[in-house]
Short mmCIF file of C-alpha atoms in Angstrom, two decimals:
data_model
loop_
_atom_site.label_atom_id
_atom_site.label_comp_id
_atom_site.label_asym_id
_atom_site.label_seq_id
_atom_site.Cartn_x
_atom_site.Cartn_y
_atom_site.Cartn_z
CA GLU A 1 9.98 -21.30 4.55
CA GLY A 2 8.67 -23.70 1.75
CA GLN A 3 6.82 -22.66 -1.34
CA LEU A 4 4.24 -24.63 -3.13
CA VAL A 5 2.61 -24.02 -6.20
CA GLU A 6 -0.39 -26.05 -7.44
CA SER A 7 -1.63 -26.32 -10.80
CA GLY A 8 -4.00 -28.56 -13.24
CA GLY A 9 -7.22 -27.49 -11.87
CA GLY A 10 -10.18 -27.01 -14.14
CA LEU A 11 -13.82 -27.80 -15.22
CA VAL A 12 -14.40 -31.56 -15.69
CA MET A 13 -17.54 -33.57 -16.11
CA PRO A 14 -18.82 -36.03 -13.41
CA GLY A 15 -17.23 -39.36 -13.81
CA GLY A 16 -14.08 -37.75 -15.60
CA SER A 17 -10.60 -37.55 -14.23
CA LEU A 18 -7.90 -34.84 -13.54
CA ARG A 19 -4.59 -34.63 -12.36
CA LEU A 20 -3.47 -31.93 -9.96
CA SER A 21 0.26 -31.14 -9.60
CA CYS A 22 2.45 -29.19 -6.95
CA GLY A 23 5.86 -27.92 -7.32
CA ALA A 24 8.00 -27.60 -4.12
CA SER A 25 10.91 -25.48 -3.45
CA GLY A 26 12.71 -23.97 -0.14
CA PHE A 27 12.80 -27.14 1.78
CA ASP A 28 14.12 -30.79 1.26
CA PHE A 29 11.44 -32.41 -0.64
CA ASN A 30 13.00 -35.87 -0.26
CA TYR A 31 12.50 -35.78 3.43
CA ALA A 32 9.16 -34.22 3.24
CA TRP A 33 5.75 -35.79 4.13
CA MET A 34 3.08 -34.27 1.85
CA ALA A 35 -0.69 -33.65 1.86
CA TRP A 36 -3.62 -32.45 -0.24
CA VAL A 37 -6.31 -30.64 1.51
CA ARG A 38 -9.33 -29.34 -0.21
CA GLN A 39 -12.11 -26.52 0.45
CA ALA A 40 -15.60 -26.84 -1.11
CA PRO A 41 -17.37 -23.42 -1.73
CA GLY A 42 -18.53 -21.92 1.46
CA LYS A 43 -17.32 -25.13 3.78
CA GLY A 44 -14.22 -25.55 5.78
CA LEU A 45 -11.09 -27.56 5.00
CA GLU A 46 -11.17 -31.20 4.42
CA TRP A 47 -7.92 -33.47 4.45
CA VAL A 48 -7.63 -35.42 1.30
CA GLY A 49 -4.74 -37.74 1.75
CA ARG A 50 -1.02 -37.64 2.28
CA ILE A 51 2.08 -39.34 1.21
CA LYS A 52 5.32 -40.27 3.35
CA ARG A 53 8.85 -39.71 2.35
CA ARG A 54 10.63 -42.60 0.45
CA SER A 55 12.56 -43.50 3.77
CA ASP A 56 9.29 -44.10 5.67
CA GLY A 57 7.96 -46.39 2.83
CA GLY A 58 6.63 -43.67 0.38
CA THR A 59 3.07 -44.86 1.11
CA ALA A 60 -0.01 -42.85 0.95
CA ASP A 61 -3.19 -42.50 3.22
CA TYR A 62 -6.59 -41.44 2.10
CA ALA A 63 -9.88 -39.89 3.49
CA ALA A 64 -12.67 -42.19 3.17
CA ALA A 65 -14.47 -39.92 0.78
CA VAL A 66 -11.72 -40.24 -1.74
CA LYS A 67 -10.27 -43.52 -0.98
CA GLY A 68 -10.40 -45.87 -4.26
CA ARG A 69 -10.87 -42.78 -6.56
CA PHE A 70 -7.98 -40.51 -5.80
CA THR A 71 -4.13 -41.58 -6.00
CA ILE A 72 -1.35 -39.42 -4.50
CA SER A 73 2.22 -39.66 -6.04
CA ARG A 74 5.51 -37.91 -5.82
CA ASP A 75 8.50 -37.54 -8.02
CA ASP A 76 11.18 -36.55 -5.74
CA SER A 77 13.84 -35.98 -8.59
CA ARG A 78 11.43 -33.24 -9.79
CA ASN A 79 10.15 -31.99 -6.22
CA MET A 80 6.61 -32.50 -7.62
CA LEU A 81 3.63 -33.89 -5.81
CA TYR A 82 0.69 -35.09 -7.53
CA LEU A 83 -3.02 -36.05 -7.05
CA GLN A 84 -4.81 -38.21 -9.53
CA MET A 85 -8.54 -37.99 -9.44
CA ASP A 86 -10.81 -40.24 -11.15
CA SER A 87 -14.52 -40.93 -10.93
CA LEU A 88 -15.13 -37.45 -10.02
CA LYS A 89 -18.20 -36.31 -8.47
CA ALA A 90 -19.99 -32.95 -7.88
CA ASP A 91 -18.93 -33.25 -4.17
CA ASP A 92 -15.26 -33.08 -5.27
CA THR A 93 -15.61 -29.69 -6.37
CA ALA A 94 -13.24 -27.41 -4.36
CA LEU A 95 -10.08 -25.36 -4.00
CA TYR A 96 -7.36 -27.90 -3.74
CA PHE A 97 -4.20 -27.13 -1.61
CA CYS A 98 -0.85 -28.92 -1.47
CA ALA A 99 0.69 -28.81 1.98
CA HIS A 100 4.10 -29.82 3.51
CA TYR A 101 3.99 -31.53 6.98
CA GLY A 102 5.93 -30.02 9.79
CA GLY A 103 7.18 -32.24 12.76
CA ARG A 104 4.00 -33.85 14.16
CA GLU A 105 0.68 -33.97 12.23
CA TYR A 106 0.46 -30.32 11.32
CA PHE A 107 0.77 -28.55 8.11
CA ARG A 108 3.81 -26.30 8.10
CA ASP A 109 3.52 -24.62 4.35
CA TRP A 110 0.76 -24.53 2.06
CA GLY A 111 0.03 -23.39 -1.57
CA GLN A 112 -2.61 -20.87 -2.83
CA GLY A 113 -4.65 -23.91 -4.36
CA THR A 114 -5.95 -24.86 -7.57
CA LEU A 115 -9.78 -24.78 -8.33
CA VAL A 116 -11.49 -28.00 -9.47
CA ILE A 117 -15.00 -27.75 -10.50
CA VAL A 118 -17.09 -30.95 -11.36
CA SER A 119 -20.11 -30.29 -13.49
CA SER A 120 -21.88 -31.05 -16.52
CA GLN B 1 -20.77 -30.72 8.22
CA SER B 2 -17.32 -30.35 9.79
CA ALA B 3 -15.93 -32.88 12.25
CA LEU B 4 -14.80 -30.11 14.60
CA THR B 5 -17.08 -27.20 15.64
CA GLN B 6 -16.05 -23.58 15.31
CA PRO B 7 -18.22 -20.51 15.58
CA ALA B 8 -19.06 -19.15 12.20
CA SER B 9 -17.89 -15.62 12.97
CA VAL B 10 -16.13 -13.58 15.75
CA SER B 11 -15.62 -9.89 15.67
CA GLY B 12 -13.66 -7.35 17.76
CA SER B 13 -12.48 -3.85 17.85
CA PRO B 14 -8.89 -3.01 17.30
CA GLY B 15 -6.76 -3.78 20.43
CA GLN B 16 -9.31 -6.12 21.89
CA SER B 17 -8.89 -9.79 22.43
CA ILE B 18 -10.90 -12.45 20.83
CA THR B 19 -11.21 -16.25 21.48
CA ILE B 20 -12.30 -18.81 18.87
CA SER B 21 -13.39 -22.30 20.07
CA CYS B 22 -12.90 -25.63 18.33
CA THR B 23 -14.83 -28.41 19.86
CA GLY B 24 -14.32 -32.26 18.84
CA THR B 25 -14.73 -35.24 20.70
CA SER B 26 -12.61 -37.91 22.71
CA SER B 27 -11.47 -39.45 19.52
CA ASP B 28 -9.71 -36.27 18.05
CA VAL B 29 -9.23 -33.07 20.32
CA GLY B 30 -9.61 -35.17 23.43
CA SER B 31 -7.10 -37.74 22.58
CA TYR B 32 -4.15 -35.94 21.11
CA ASP B 33 -2.33 -32.62 21.96
CA LEU B 34 -2.18 -32.08 18.12
CA VAL B 35 -4.42 -29.32 17.52
CA SER B 36 -3.13 -26.76 14.99
CA TRP B 37 -4.67 -23.49 13.73
CA TYR B 38 -4.34 -21.80 10.39
CA GLN B 39 -4.96 -18.28 9.32
CA HIS B 40 -6.31 -17.85 5.77
CA HIS B 41 -6.64 -14.65 4.04
CA PRO B 42 -8.65 -14.92 0.70
CA ASP B 43 -6.61 -15.78 -2.37
CA ARG B 44 -3.50 -16.34 -0.12
CA ALA B 45 -2.05 -19.41 1.08
CA PRO B 46 -3.28 -20.56 4.74
CA LYS B 47 -0.80 -19.85 7.17
CA LEU B 48 0.25 -22.06 10.26
CA ILE B 49 -0.11 -20.01 13.39
CA LEU B 50 -0.17 -22.62 16.14
CA TYR B 51 0.65 -26.36 16.33
CA GLU B 52 0.58 -29.08 19.11
CA ASN B 53 -2.06 -27.01 20.81
CA THR B 54 0.07 -24.13 22.14
CA LYS B 55 3.41 -23.69 20.03
CA ARG B 56 3.76 -20.85 17.81
CA PRO B 57 6.25 -21.19 14.81
CA SER B 58 8.94 -18.76 14.43
CA GLY B 59 7.84 -15.62 12.88
CA VAL B 60 4.27 -15.67 14.24
CA SER B 61 3.31 -12.74 16.50
CA SER B 62 3.02 -13.75 20.38
CA ARG B 63 -0.54 -12.10 20.11
CA PHE B 64 -1.73 -15.66 18.83
CA SER B 65 -1.94 -18.14 21.72
CA GLY B 66 -3.82 -21.50 22.05
CA SER B 67 -4.90 -23.72 24.85
CA LYS B 68 -6.98 -26.97 25.22
CA SER B 69 -9.33 -28.38 27.77
CA GLY B 70 -11.05 -31.78 27.16
CA ASN B 71 -12.55 -31.77 23.89
CA THR B 72 -12.16 -28.26 23.33
CA ALA B 73 -9.36 -26.16 21.82
CA SER B 74 -9.03 -22.50 21.76
CA LEU B 75 -7.28 -19.73 19.88
CA THR B 76 -6.86 -16.38 21.45
CA ILE B 77 -5.99 -13.33 19.47
CA SER B 78 -4.94 -10.29 21.57
CA GLY B 79 -4.38 -6.74 20.46
CA LEU B 80 -6.61 -7.25 17.49
CA GLN B 81 -5.33 -5.67 14.39
CA ALA B 82 -6.66 -4.91 10.86
CA ASP B 83 -4.50 -7.52 9.39
CA ASP B 84 -5.89 -10.18 11.59
CA GLU B 85 -9.28 -10.14 9.68
CA ALA B 86 -9.07 -13.72 7.91
CA ASP B 87 -10.65 -17.05 8.33
CA TYR B 88 -9.31 -19.27 11.08
CA HIS B 89 -9.28 -23.17 10.80
CA CYS B 90 -8.48 -25.61 13.55
CA CYS B 91 -7.37 -29.05 12.87
CA SER B 92 -6.71 -32.15 15.09
CA TYR B 93 -5.08 -35.35 14.45
CA ALA B 94 -7.80 -38.15 14.89
CA GLY B 95 -5.75 -41.38 14.91
CA SER B 96 -4.58 -43.78 12.02
CA ASP B 97 -8.02 -44.34 10.56
CA THR B 98 -9.47 -40.71 10.04
CA TYR B 99 -5.97 -38.94 10.15
CA HIS B 100 -6.98 -35.24 10.23
CA VAL B 101 -10.11 -33.57 10.97
CA PHE B 102 -10.76 -29.73 10.55
CA GLY B 103 -13.25 -27.17 11.88
CA GLY B 104 -15.77 -25.35 9.60
CA GLY B 105 -13.62 -22.13 9.94
CA THR B 106 -14.28 -19.00 11.81
CA LYS B 107 -14.38 -15.53 9.90
CA VAL B 108 -12.79 -12.99 12.21
CA THR B 109 -13.86 -9.38 11.56
CA VAL B 110 -12.15 -6.34 12.98
CA LEU B 111 -14.70 -3.64 13.47
#
């Protein structure tokens, strides 16, 4: 079973930037597709985006709500996943989870999340 | 508003069975056999309990079962236990533009 630990959350002003990190262990990160999922206060989960493993091109896909503002990257040598968030809005306030894909479009492992608050 | 519709809350007594519905559209739930369910206790990591509509990961109790009909998927918890009290989220693959949609989550209360 994989272990995922997010970090980097905090309070940021509207228009600001923040970078989240996710450390992975317990599975072969090089072969993993990874995702970010968020949960705004009192709301359901929302898929933010994903990044494929290098052998599948290593490209990232994004939800429409964050496309052009958020960037997902990975460092396979460090078993780390990142989420660079720019031009942050109040609507981006949420608990951000890192997740590891299972075989077909589901999330096998999750972290506990890191809280991002966008407020002046 | 979430893309998939779940009841906000469901409750049951210990030992009873409950069912949580997850209604989408022909663009997501209705088009793919790729509905997954997650159990989320507060301050813990969400946990995968069902994938591909009906499959259970190893280690997940057989008390959890899933089904799908048309645009609606369902999660049934039988023999309800105190530790089942949590939020439950459904998720469906929705194609290569939207990728994944979630429900709003259902809070299960064990009376």
